[in-house]
Amino acid sequence: MASQVTVFVENRPGRISKVTRVLADKGINIRAIMISDMGEYGLINVVASDPDGAEAVLRDEGFTVFRKYVIGVLMEDVPGALADVAEFLHKKEINITNAYGFILKEGARAVLIIEVEDFVHAERVLRKGGFHTLTKEELENL
Amino acid sequence: MDNTYWEGEIEKIDRRALEALQFDRLNETIARAKDSDFYRRRLPERVESLEEVETLPFTTKQDLRDSFPVGMVAVPKDKLVRLHSSSGTTGRATVVYHTRGDIEAWADLCARSMYMTGMRNTDVFQNMMGYGLFTGGLGLHYGAERLGALTIPASSGNSKRQIRLMCDFHTTALHITPSYALHLYGVFDGEGVEPKKDLGLRIALLGAEPYSEGTRRKIEKLYGIDAFNSYGLSEMSGPGVAFECTEKEGMHVWEDSFLLEVIDPKTLTRVPDGIEGELVFTTLRREGMPLIRYRTGDIASVYKKECPCGRTHRRISRIKGRSDDMLIIKGVNIYPMQIEKILMDIPEVGNNYIIEIDTVDYLDTLIVKIEVGQETFHGKISELEGLKRRITDLLRTEILIHPKVVLVEHNSLPASEGKAVRVIDRRGEK
């Protein structure tokens, strides 16, 4: 199961650089990053090469952190791949609460990170439907 | 032998006998006070009844400042053994002088108060209030020694050392500010100590700052102890003016030592028991610096009913606020305590908030800043926005003001070691 680390930050200069520098200093690679801006504060979602390490080091730095399981779907980097996943989940009546993606190698493979209410169910449904969802190890070794 | 009371005879004294005692002591006090420059021409020779105290002039904080440094001293210098002084952050310092007899009487009152909460000479008492000019530390220190408890003069601050002391000496009773008690709890985890399991704490005496019933319950639950409310002010020597008994329902004012009146701060006339007003005290035993009808600025009410504990000394409510820290926001009178009470009832808020009042587009704005801590954060925007909405709604219905709630990072607000400053009025800054 893939997971993301969500960090609460105030919306002021230097917070993103602080979070990313803390991870860099520990040799942790950021696979994907997505920021939800809520005005005076924001949430930074990070999919990292070492989620355990990322969570620990950010907590040590005094950040308020939450670890959440997410689904990472491996896709081909072609037009319509993302639409296929979204349509499939729609048909299965699974609501996506948050989503963002990143490309592994241009023109080859991409990963879609999705948040859902019941990720165990959603992941099972996706696998049955023939989609490749990433394990923790796969995500770490990409 | 009845071991409920420290001085049963005086604590359970018949009201009429108490009033007779107060009357005698009031006239003794007037006689002593007239030896000071300040009171010499202000006071009559004596009063003919206890009620006549109302004809005497008030003494204010400003009077204390104006008579700096020795205008209110009523004894020759060789009789004085100690002074305590306010920090003087809002004007010239106020100084209170004590004779040896004053120090002893004060220690007695503190011992009586601590005994009333259940403290005994078998307790180990860690005094976490500041020692020095501030009266909180030395006041209960002398009281605890008088009581016979093993006293650790830890003073305030240095959280890790405080925890070390508690572990090493098996502390059973604490004297601590409520905000520091909440702050300290967060430090225990890092030290690998679980207060409920690893310590033998049973009593906390909470004082030096106003706090709500919700805060008391929270501290009791976190530490697994009984917490007692304490009231005092340096002008009345310090702690030991009023204290809670084990009923935890109001604080008994030691009326053999302080004559209590409650007045309407605007009309300056007395209000009946049960009605909120400003507390006014006259010292009944002090020698070095007697004070007549001192206006405390503290707003509270007197309980009408007698206490089931058997003590006849009247009880006062929690201090609702100060007549001088009352905020006027958009024309509405608000005490910070009213806001605190609401916030304390929201579990996610806890101790980690600050209230700012600022002018935004020429309008008064109440800003409540709340730290987002680990235990309440689940990575969900909907949850955070829900919390903001809940706080906004509660404050709007309770105090009729639409606040701006701002979520801030953990540990970004000033830590509260010692007296917490939770209200910042920025309206005058621009």
Coordinates of C-alpha atoms in Angstrom, one line a residue:
Chain A
M1 CA 0.0 0.0 0.0
A2 CA 1.3 3.4 -0.9
S3 CA 1.2 6.2 1.5
Q4 CA 1.6 10.0 1.6
V5 CA 2.7 12.3 4.3
T6 CA 0.6 15.4 4.8
V7 CA 2.1 18.4 6.5
F8 CA 0.2 21.4 8.0
V9 CA 1.9 24.7 7.2
E10 CA 1.1 28.3 7.6
N11 CA 0.9 30.2 4.3
R12 CA 4.0 32.3 4.5
P13 CA 7.3 32.5 2.7
G14 CA 9.8 29.7 3.4
R15 CA 7.5 26.9 4.6
I16 CA 7.7 24.8 1.4
S17 CA 11.5 25.3 1.2
K18 CA 11.8 24.3 4.9
V19 CA 9.8 21.1 4.4
T20 CA 11.6 20.1 1.3
R21 CA 15.1 20.9 2.7
V22 CA 14.4 18.8 5.8
L23 CA 13.7 15.8 3.5
A24 CA 16.6 16.5 1.3
D25 CA 19.0 16.6 4.2
K26 CA 17.9 13.1 5.1
G27 CA 18.5 11.9 1.5
I28 CA 14.7 11.4 1.0
N29 CA 13.5 11.7 -2.5
I30 CA 10.2 13.4 -3.3
R31 CA 8.2 11.4 -5.9
A32 CA 5.3 13.8 -6.0
I33 CA 4.2 16.9 -4.2
M34 CA 0.8 18.6 -4.1
I35 CA -0.2 21.7 -2.2
S36 CA -3.8 22.5 -1.1
D37 CA -3.9 26.2 -0.4
M38 CA -6.6 27.3 2.1
G39 CA -5.7 31.0 2.4
E40 CA -3.9 31.4 5.8
Y41 CA -2.8 27.8 5.8
G42 CA -2.1 25.0 3.5
L43 CA -1.5 21.2 3.4
I44 CA 1.5 19.8 1.6
N45 CA 1.1 16.3 0.4
V46 CA 4.3 14.4 -0.3
V47 CA 4.8 11.0 -1.8
A48 CA 8.4 10.2 -0.8
S49 CA 10.9 7.4 -1.5
D50 CA 11.0 6.7 2.3
P51 CA 7.6 7.6 3.8
D52 CA 8.6 6.3 7.3
G53 CA 11.7 8.4 7.3
A54 CA 9.9 11.5 5.9
E55 CA 7.2 11.3 8.6
A56 CA 9.8 10.9 11.4
V57 CA 12.1 13.7 10.3
L58 CA 9.2 16.2 9.8
R59 CA 7.8 15.4 13.2
D60 CA 11.2 15.8 14.7
E61 CA 11.3 19.3 13.1
G62 CA 8.1 20.1 15.0
F63 CA 5.7 19.9 12.0
T64 CA 2.2 18.6 12.5
V65 CA 2.2 15.5 10.2
F66 CA -0.4 13.0 9.2
R67 CA 0.3 9.7 7.4
K68 CA -2.4 8.6 5.0
Y69 CA -2.7 5.6 2.8
V70 CA -3.3 6.5 -0.8
I71 CA -3.5 4.5 -4.0
G72 CA -0.8 4.8 -6.6
V73 CA -2.0 3.6 -10.0
L74 CA 0.7 2.9 -12.6
M75 CA -0.3 4.0 -16.0
E76 CA 1.1 4.4 -19.5
D77 CA 2.0 8.0 -20.3
V78 CA -0.5 8.3 -23.2
P79 CA -3.5 10.5 -23.7
G80 CA -6.6 9.0 -22.0
A81 CA -4.8 6.9 -19.4
L82 CA -5.9 9.0 -16.6
A83 CA -9.5 9.3 -18.0
D84 CA -9.6 5.4 -18.1
V85 CA -8.9 5.2 -14.3
A86 CA -11.3 8.0 -13.4
E87 CA -14.1 6.5 -15.6
F88 CA -13.6 3.1 -14.1
L89 CA -13.9 4.4 -10.6
H90 CA -16.9 6.4 -11.5
K91 CA -18.6 3.3 -12.9
K92 CA -17.8 1.5 -9.6
E93 CA -19.2 4.5 -7.7
I94 CA -16.0 5.2 -5.9
N95 CA -15.5 8.9 -5.1
I96 CA -12.1 10.4 -5.5
T97 CA -11.4 13.0 -2.8
N98 CA -8.1 14.2 -4.1
A99 CA -5.8 13.2 -7.0
Y100 CA -2.5 14.2 -8.5
G101 CA 0.0 12.6 -10.7
F102 CA 3.6 12.4 -11.9
I103 CA 5.5 11.1 -14.9
L104 CA 8.2 8.5 -14.3
K105 CA 9.7 8.6 -17.8
E106 CA 8.4 10.9 -20.5
G107 CA 6.3 8.9 -23.0
A108 CA 6.6 5.7 -21.0
R109 CA 5.0 5.5 -17.6
A110 CA 3.2 7.7 -15.1
V111 CA 1.7 7.3 -11.7
L112 CA -1.7 8.7 -10.5
I113 CA -2.0 9.2 -6.7
I114 CA -5.6 9.1 -5.6
E115 CA -7.2 9.6 -2.2
V116 CA -10.5 7.8 -1.5
E117 CA -12.6 7.2 1.5
D118 CA -12.2 3.4 1.6
F119 CA -8.8 2.8 0.0
V120 CA -8.8 -1.0 0.7
H121 CA -12.0 -1.5 -1.2
A122 CA -10.9 0.9 -4.0
E123 CA -7.6 -0.8 -4.4
R124 CA -9.2 -4.2 -4.6
V125 CA -11.6 -3.0 -7.2
L126 CA -8.9 -1.4 -9.3
R127 CA -6.8 -4.6 -9.2
K128 CA -9.7 -6.7 -10.3
G129 CA -10.3 -4.2 -13.1
G130 CA -6.8 -4.9 -14.4
F131 CA -5.1 -1.8 -13.1
H132 CA -1.6 -1.9 -11.6
T133 CA -1.6 -0.4 -8.1
L134 CA 1.8 0.1 -6.5
T135 CA 2.9 -1.5 -3.3
K136 CA 5.0 0.4 -0.8
E137 CA 8.1 -1.4 -2.0
E138 CA 7.4 -0.7 -5.7
L139 CA 6.9 3.0 -4.9
E140 CA 10.1 3.2 -2.9
N141 CA 12.1 1.5 -5.8
L142 CA 10.7 3.4 -8.7
Chain B
M1 CA -9.2 14.6 67.4
D2 CA -10.8 16.3 64.3
N3 CA -8.2 16.4 61.7
T4 CA -10.3 18.1 59.0
Y5 CA -9.2 21.6 60.0
W6 CA -5.9 23.4 60.6
E7 CA -7.5 25.8 63.1
G8 CA -11.0 24.4 63.6
E9 CA -12.1 27.0 66.1
I10 CA -11.5 30.0 63.8
E11 CA -12.4 28.2 60.6
K12 CA -15.8 27.2 61.9
I13 CA -16.4 30.3 64.0
D14 CA -20.0 31.5 64.4
R15 CA -20.8 34.4 62.1
R16 CA -21.7 36.7 64.9
A17 CA -18.5 36.0 66.7
L18 CA -16.6 36.5 63.5
E19 CA -18.2 39.9 63.0
A20 CA -17.3 40.9 66.5
L21 CA -13.7 39.8 65.8
Q22 CA -13.7 41.7 62.6
F23 CA -15.0 44.9 64.2
D24 CA -12.3 44.8 66.9
R25 CA -9.6 44.1 64.3
L26 CA -10.9 46.8 62.0
N27 CA -10.5 49.4 64.7
E28 CA -7.0 48.1 65.5
T29 CA -6.2 48.3 61.9
I30 CA -7.4 51.9 61.6
A31 CA -5.3 52.9 64.6
R32 CA -2.2 51.3 63.1
A33 CA -2.8 52.7 59.6
K34 CA -3.0 56.2 61.0
D35 CA 0.7 55.9 61.8
S36 CA 1.4 56.1 58.0
D37 CA 1.7 59.3 56.0
F38 CA -0.9 58.1 53.6
Y39 CA -3.7 57.3 56.0
R40 CA -2.9 59.8 58.8
R41 CA -5.5 62.4 57.8
R42 CA -7.7 60.1 55.7
L43 CA -9.1 58.0 58.5
P44 CA -11.3 58.8 61.5
E45 CA -10.1 57.7 65.0
R46 CA -12.4 54.7 64.9
V47 CA -15.7 53.3 63.5
E48 CA -18.7 52.6 65.7
S49 CA -19.9 49.5 63.8
L50 CA -18.6 47.1 61.2
E51 CA -21.1 48.6 58.7
E52 CA -19.4 51.9 59.0
V53 CA -16.4 50.6 57.1
E54 CA -18.4 51.8 54.1
T55 CA -17.8 55.4 55.1
L56 CA -14.0 55.0 54.8
P57 CA -12.3 56.0 51.6
F58 CA -11.1 53.4 49.1
T59 CA -7.5 52.7 48.5
T60 CA -6.5 52.1 44.9
K61 CA -3.5 50.7 43.0
Q62 CA -2.8 54.3 42.0
D63 CA -2.6 55.3 45.7
L64 CA 0.0 52.6 46.2
R65 CA 2.0 53.9 43.3
D66 CA 1.7 57.5 44.4
S67 CA 2.9 56.7 47.9
F68 CA 6.0 54.9 46.6
P69 CA 8.2 54.0 48.2
V70 CA 7.2 54.2 51.9
G71 CA 4.1 56.4 52.2
M72 CA 1.9 53.6 53.5
V73 CA 4.3 52.0 55.9
A74 CA 2.9 52.2 59.5
V75 CA 5.8 50.9 61.6
P76 CA 9.4 52.1 62.2
K77 CA 11.9 50.7 59.7
D78 CA 13.5 48.3 62.3
K79 CA 10.2 46.4 62.6
L80 CA 10.2 45.6 58.8
V81 CA 11.7 42.3 57.7
R82 CA 10.7 41.9 54.1
L83 CA 9.2 43.7 51.1
H84 CA 7.5 42.4 47.9
S85 CA 7.1 44.5 44.8
S86 CA 5.2 44.3 41.6
S87 CA 7.0 44.3 38.4
G88 CA 5.7 47.7 37.6
T89 CA 5.1 47.0 33.9
T90 CA 2.1 49.3 33.7
G91 CA 3.4 52.1 35.9
R92 CA 5.5 52.7 39.0
A93 CA 6.1 49.6 41.1
T94 CA 3.8 48.9 44.1
V95 CA 5.6 47.8 47.2
V96 CA 4.2 45.9 50.3
Y97 CA 6.2 45.8 53.5
H98 CA 6.0 43.0 56.1
T99 CA 6.9 42.8 59.8
R100 CA 8.0 39.5 61.3
G101 CA 4.4 39.1 62.6
D102 CA 3.0 39.7 59.1
I103 CA 5.2 37.0 57.6
E104 CA 4.1 34.6 60.3
A105 CA 0.4 35.4 59.9
W106 CA 0.7 34.9 56.2
A107 CA 2.5 31.6 56.6
D108 CA -0.3 30.5 58.9
L109 CA -3.0 31.4 56.4
C110 CA -1.2 29.6 53.7
A111 CA -0.8 26.5 55.9
R112 CA -4.5 26.7 56.8
S113 CA -5.3 26.9 53.1
M114 CA -3.1 24.0 52.0
Y115 CA -4.4 21.8 54.9
M116 CA -7.9 22.5 53.7
T117 CA -7.1 21.0 50.3
G118 CA -6.0 17.8 52.0
M119 CA -2.2 18.5 52.1
R120 CA -0.5 17.0 55.2
N121 CA 3.0 17.0 56.7
T122 CA 3.6 13.7 54.9
D123 CA 3.4 15.4 51.5
V124 CA 6.3 16.3 49.3
F125 CA 5.5 19.8 48.0
Q126 CA 7.1 21.0 44.7
N127 CA 6.7 24.7 44.6
M128 CA 6.8 25.7 40.9
M129 CA 6.0 29.4 41.3
G130 CA 8.6 32.0 40.8
Y131 CA 10.6 32.9 43.9
G132 CA 11.6 36.4 44.5
L133 CA 9.7 39.7 44.4
F134 CA 6.6 37.8 43.1
T135 CA 4.6 36.6 46.1
G136 CA 3.4 33.2 44.7
G137 CA 6.6 31.4 45.4
L138 CA 7.6 32.5 48.9
G139 CA 4.0 32.7 50.2
L140 CA 3.2 29.0 49.8
H141 CA 6.8 28.1 50.5
Y142 CA 6.5 29.4 54.1
G143 CA 3.0 27.9 54.3
A144 CA 4.2 24.5 53.3
E145 CA 7.0 24.6 55.8
R146 CA 4.6 25.7 58.5
L147 CA 2.4 22.8 57.5
G148 CA 5.4 20.5 57.8
A149 CA 5.5 19.2 54.3
L150 CA 8.8 18.4 52.7
T151 CA 9.2 21.5 50.5
I152 CA 11.1 21.6 47.2
P153 CA 11.8 25.2 46.2
A154 CA 11.8 24.4 42.5
S155 CA 10.7 27.8 41.3
S156 CA 9.3 28.2 37.8
G157 CA 10.6 27.1 34.4
N158 CA 13.1 24.5 33.3
S159 CA 10.5 21.8 32.5
K160 CA 12.9 18.9 32.3
R161 CA 14.4 19.6 35.8
Q162 CA 10.9 19.9 37.2
I163 CA 10.1 16.4 35.9
R164 CA 13.4 15.1 37.2
L165 CA 12.6 16.5 40.7
M166 CA 9.1 14.9 40.7
C167 CA 10.6 11.5 39.8
D168 CA 13.6 11.7 42.2
F169 CA 11.7 12.9 45.3
H170 CA 8.3 11.4 44.7
T171 CA 6.5 14.7 44.7
T172 CA 2.9 14.5 45.8
A173 CA 1.7 18.1 45.7
L174 CA 2.4 20.9 43.2
H175 CA 2.0 24.6 43.2
I176 CA 1.8 25.6 39.5
T177 CA 0.0 28.0 37.1
P178 CA -2.7 26.2 35.1
S179 CA -1.1 27.2 31.8
Y180 CA 2.3 25.8 32.8
A181 CA 0.6 22.6 34.0
L182 CA -0.9 22.1 30.5
H183 CA 2.4 23.1 28.9
L184 CA 4.4 20.7 31.1
Y185 CA 2.2 17.8 30.3
G186 CA 3.5 17.9 26.7
V187 CA 7.1 17.7 27.9
F188 CA 6.5 14.5 29.9
D189 CA 6.2 12.4 26.8
G190 CA 9.6 13.4 25.5
E191 CA 11.1 12.4 28.9
G192 CA 9.5 9.0 28.8
V193 CA 7.5 9.7 31.9
E194 CA 3.7 9.0 32.2
P195 CA 2.5 11.3 35.0
K196 CA -0.4 9.1 36.0
K197 CA 1.6 5.9 36.1
D198 CA 5.1 6.9 37.1
L199 CA 4.5 9.7 39.7
G200 CA 2.7 9.8 43.0
L201 CA 1.1 13.2 42.4
R202 CA -2.2 13.7 44.2
I203 CA -2.8 17.5 44.6
A204 CA -2.2 20.6 42.5
L205 CA -2.7 24.1 43.8
L206 CA -3.4 26.3 40.8
G207 CA -3.0 30.0 40.9
A208 CA -1.6 33.3 39.7
E209 CA -3.8 33.5 36.6
P210 CA -7.5 33.1 35.8
Y211 CA -8.6 29.9 34.2
S212 CA -11.8 28.1 33.6
E213 CA -13.5 25.1 35.2
G214 CA -12.8 23.2 31.9
T215 CA -9.1 23.8 32.4
R216 CA -9.2 22.5 36.0
R217 CA -11.0 19.3 34.8
K218 CA -8.5 18.9 32.0
I219 CA -5.5 19.2 34.4
E220 CA -7.1 16.8 36.8
K221 CA -7.7 14.2 34.1
L222 CA -4.3 14.5 32.5
Y223 CA -2.4 14.1 35.8
G224 CA -4.9 12.0 37.7
I225 CA -5.0 14.5 40.6
D226 CA -7.2 16.9 42.5
A227 CA -6.7 20.5 41.5
F228 CA -7.6 23.4 43.8
N229 CA -8.2 27.0 43.0
S230 CA -6.2 29.6 44.9
Y231 CA -6.7 33.3 45.1
G232 CA -4.4 36.0 46.4
L233 CA -2.8 39.3 45.4
S234 CA 0.5 40.9 46.5
E235 CA -1.4 43.9 48.0
M236 CA -3.0 41.4 50.4
S237 CA 0.4 39.7 51.0
G238 CA -0.1 37.1 48.2
P239 CA -1.6 33.6 48.1
G240 CA -3.7 32.5 51.1
V241 CA -6.4 35.2 50.8
A242 CA -9.0 32.6 49.6
F243 CA -8.7 29.0 48.8
E244 CA -10.9 26.1 47.7
C245 CA -11.8 23.3 50.2
T246 CA -12.3 19.7 49.0
E247 CA -15.9 20.6 47.9
K248 CA -14.2 22.5 45.0
E249 CA -17.1 24.9 44.9
G250 CA -15.9 28.5 45.5
M251 CA -12.9 29.7 47.5
H252 CA -13.2 30.5 51.3
V253 CA -12.0 34.0 52.0
W254 CA -10.2 34.0 55.4
E255 CA -12.5 36.6 56.9
D256 CA -10.7 36.7 60.2
S257 CA -7.8 38.3 58.3
F258 CA -9.5 40.2 55.5
L259 CA -12.7 42.2 55.6
L260 CA -14.4 41.4 52.3
E261 CA -16.7 43.8 50.4
V262 CA -18.1 43.4 46.9
I263 CA -18.9 46.7 45.1
D264 CA -20.3 47.8 41.8
P265 CA -17.2 49.2 40.1
K266 CA -19.2 52.1 38.5
T267 CA -21.4 53.3 41.4
L268 CA -18.9 52.1 44.1
T269 CA -21.7 50.9 46.3
R270 CA -21.9 47.5 47.9
V271 CA -23.8 44.7 46.0
P272 CA -25.5 41.9 47.9
D273 CA -24.1 38.3 48.0
G274 CA -24.7 36.4 44.8
I275 CA -24.2 39.5 42.6
E276 CA -21.0 40.0 40.6
G277 CA -18.8 43.0 41.5
E278 CA -15.3 44.1 42.3
L279 CA -13.7 42.6 45.3
V280 CA -12.6 45.1 48.0
F281 CA -10.4 44.0 50.9
T282 CA -9.3 45.6 54.2
T283 CA -6.4 43.9 56.0
L284 CA -7.4 43.0 59.5
R285 CA -4.1 41.7 60.9
R286 CA -1.4 43.4 59.0
E287 CA 1.1 45.5 60.9
G288 CA 3.7 46.8 58.5
M289 CA 1.4 48.1 55.9
P290 CA -2.3 48.0 56.6
L291 CA -4.6 48.6 53.7
I292 CA -8.1 50.0 54.0
R293 CA -10.8 49.1 51.4
Y294 CA -8.3 48.2 48.8
R295 CA -10.0 47.9 45.3
T296 CA -8.6 44.7 43.7
G297 CA -10.0 45.2 40.3
D298 CA -11.0 41.5 40.4
I299 CA -14.6 40.7 39.4
A300 CA -16.3 37.9 41.3
S301 CA -19.4 37.1 43.4
V302 CA -19.9 35.8 46.9
Y303 CA -21.8 32.5 47.4
K304 CA -25.0 32.9 49.3
K305 CA -25.1 29.5 50.8
E306 CA -23.0 28.0 53.6
C307 CA -20.4 25.4 52.5
P308 CA -21.0 21.8 53.4
C309 CA -17.4 21.6 54.7
G310 CA -18.4 23.4 57.9
R311 CA -16.3 26.5 57.5
T312 CA -18.2 29.6 58.0
H313 CA -15.9 31.9 56.0
R314 CA -17.8 33.0 52.9
R315 CA -16.8 31.7 49.5
I316 CA -16.1 33.7 46.4
S317 CA -16.6 32.5 42.8
R318 CA -13.8 32.2 40.3
I319 CA -12.5 35.5 39.2
K320 CA -14.5 36.3 36.1
G321 CA -12.1 38.9 35.0
R322 CA -10.6 42.2 36.0
S323 CA -12.4 45.5 35.9
D324 CA -9.4 46.8 34.1
D325 CA -8.9 44.0 31.6
M326 CA -12.4 44.2 30.3
L327 CA -12.3 44.5 26.6
I328 CA -14.7 46.6 24.6
I329 CA -15.0 45.1 21.2
K330 CA -17.4 46.8 18.8
G331 CA -19.0 48.3 21.8
V332 CA -19.6 45.0 23.6
N333 CA -18.1 44.4 27.0
I334 CA -16.1 41.2 27.1
Y335 CA -13.9 39.6 29.6
P336 CA -11.1 37.4 28.1
M337 CA -12.3 34.6 30.5
Q338 CA -15.6 34.4 28.6
I339 CA -13.7 33.6 25.4
E340 CA -11.4 31.2 27.3
K341 CA -14.3 29.2 28.7
I342 CA -15.7 28.6 25.2
L343 CA -12.4 27.6 23.7
M344 CA -11.6 25.2 26.6
D345 CA -14.8 23.3 25.9
I346 CA -13.5 22.4 22.4
P347 CA -11.2 19.5 22.8
E348 CA -9.1 20.2 19.7
V349 CA -8.2 23.7 21.0
G350 CA -6.8 22.8 24.4
N351 CA -4.2 25.2 25.7
N352 CA -2.8 26.3 22.4
Y353 CA -4.5 29.5 21.5
I354 CA -4.1 33.2 21.6
I355 CA -6.6 36.0 21.3
E356 CA -5.8 39.2 19.3
I357 CA -7.8 42.3 18.9
D358 CA -6.9 44.4 15.9
T359 CA -8.3 47.1 13.8
V360 CA -9.1 45.8 10.3
D361 CA -10.5 48.4 7.9
Y362 CA -11.3 50.7 10.9
L363 CA -13.3 47.9 12.6
D364 CA -12.5 46.1 15.8
T365 CA -11.7 42.5 14.9
L366 CA -11.4 39.6 17.3
I367 CA -8.8 37.1 16.0
V368 CA -8.5 33.7 17.6
K369 CA -5.3 31.9 16.7
I370 CA -5.2 28.2 17.3
E371 CA -2.3 25.8 16.9
V372 CA -3.0 22.7 14.9
G373 CA -1.5 19.9 17.0
Q374 CA -0.6 16.3 16.1
E375 CA -3.6 14.7 17.9
T376 CA -6.2 16.7 16.0
F377 CA -4.7 16.7 12.6
H378 CA -5.8 14.0 10.2
G379 CA -4.7 15.6 7.0
K380 CA -8.3 16.6 6.1
I381 CA -9.2 20.1 5.0
S382 CA -12.9 19.5 5.7
E383 CA -12.0 18.7 9.3
L384 CA -9.9 21.8 9.8
E385 CA -12.5 24.0 8.2
G386 CA -15.2 22.4 10.3
L387 CA -13.2 23.3 13.4
K388 CA -13.0 26.9 12.3
R389 CA -16.7 27.0 11.7
R390 CA -17.5 25.5 15.0
I391 CA -15.4 28.0 16.9
T392 CA -16.8 30.9 14.9
D393 CA -20.4 29.8 15.6
L394 CA -19.9 29.2 19.3
L395 CA -18.3 32.6 19.8
R396 CA -20.9 34.3 17.8
T397 CA -23.8 32.8 19.8
E398 CA -22.1 33.2 23.2
I399 CA -20.5 36.7 23.0
L400 CA -22.2 38.0 19.9
I401 CA -19.0 38.8 18.0
H402 CA -18.0 37.3 14.7
P403 CA -14.4 36.3 15.2
K404 CA -11.8 35.5 12.6
V405 CA -10.4 32.1 13.4
V406 CA -6.8 31.5 12.2
L407 CA -5.1 28.1 12.2
V408 CA -1.4 28.3 12.9
E409 CA 1.5 25.8 13.1
H410 CA 2.3 23.8 16.3
N411 CA 4.6 25.7 18.7
S412 CA 4.3 28.9 16.8
L413 CA 2.5 30.7 19.6
P414 CA 4.5 32.0 22.6
A415 CA 5.0 29.1 25.1
S416 CA 3.4 29.7 28.4
E417 CA 5.9 29.2 31.2
G418 CA 4.6 31.2 34.1
K419 CA 1.8 33.8 33.7
A420 CA 0.2 33.3 30.3
V421 CA -0.5 36.3 28.2
R422 CA -3.3 35.1 26.0
V423 CA -4.9 38.4 25.0
I424 CA -3.0 40.9 22.8
D425 CA -4.8 44.1 22.0
R426 CA -3.2 45.6 18.9
R427 CA -5.7 48.3 18.4
G428 CA -3.4 51.0 19.8
E429 CA -0.3 49.9 17.9
K430 CA -0.9 51.7 14.5

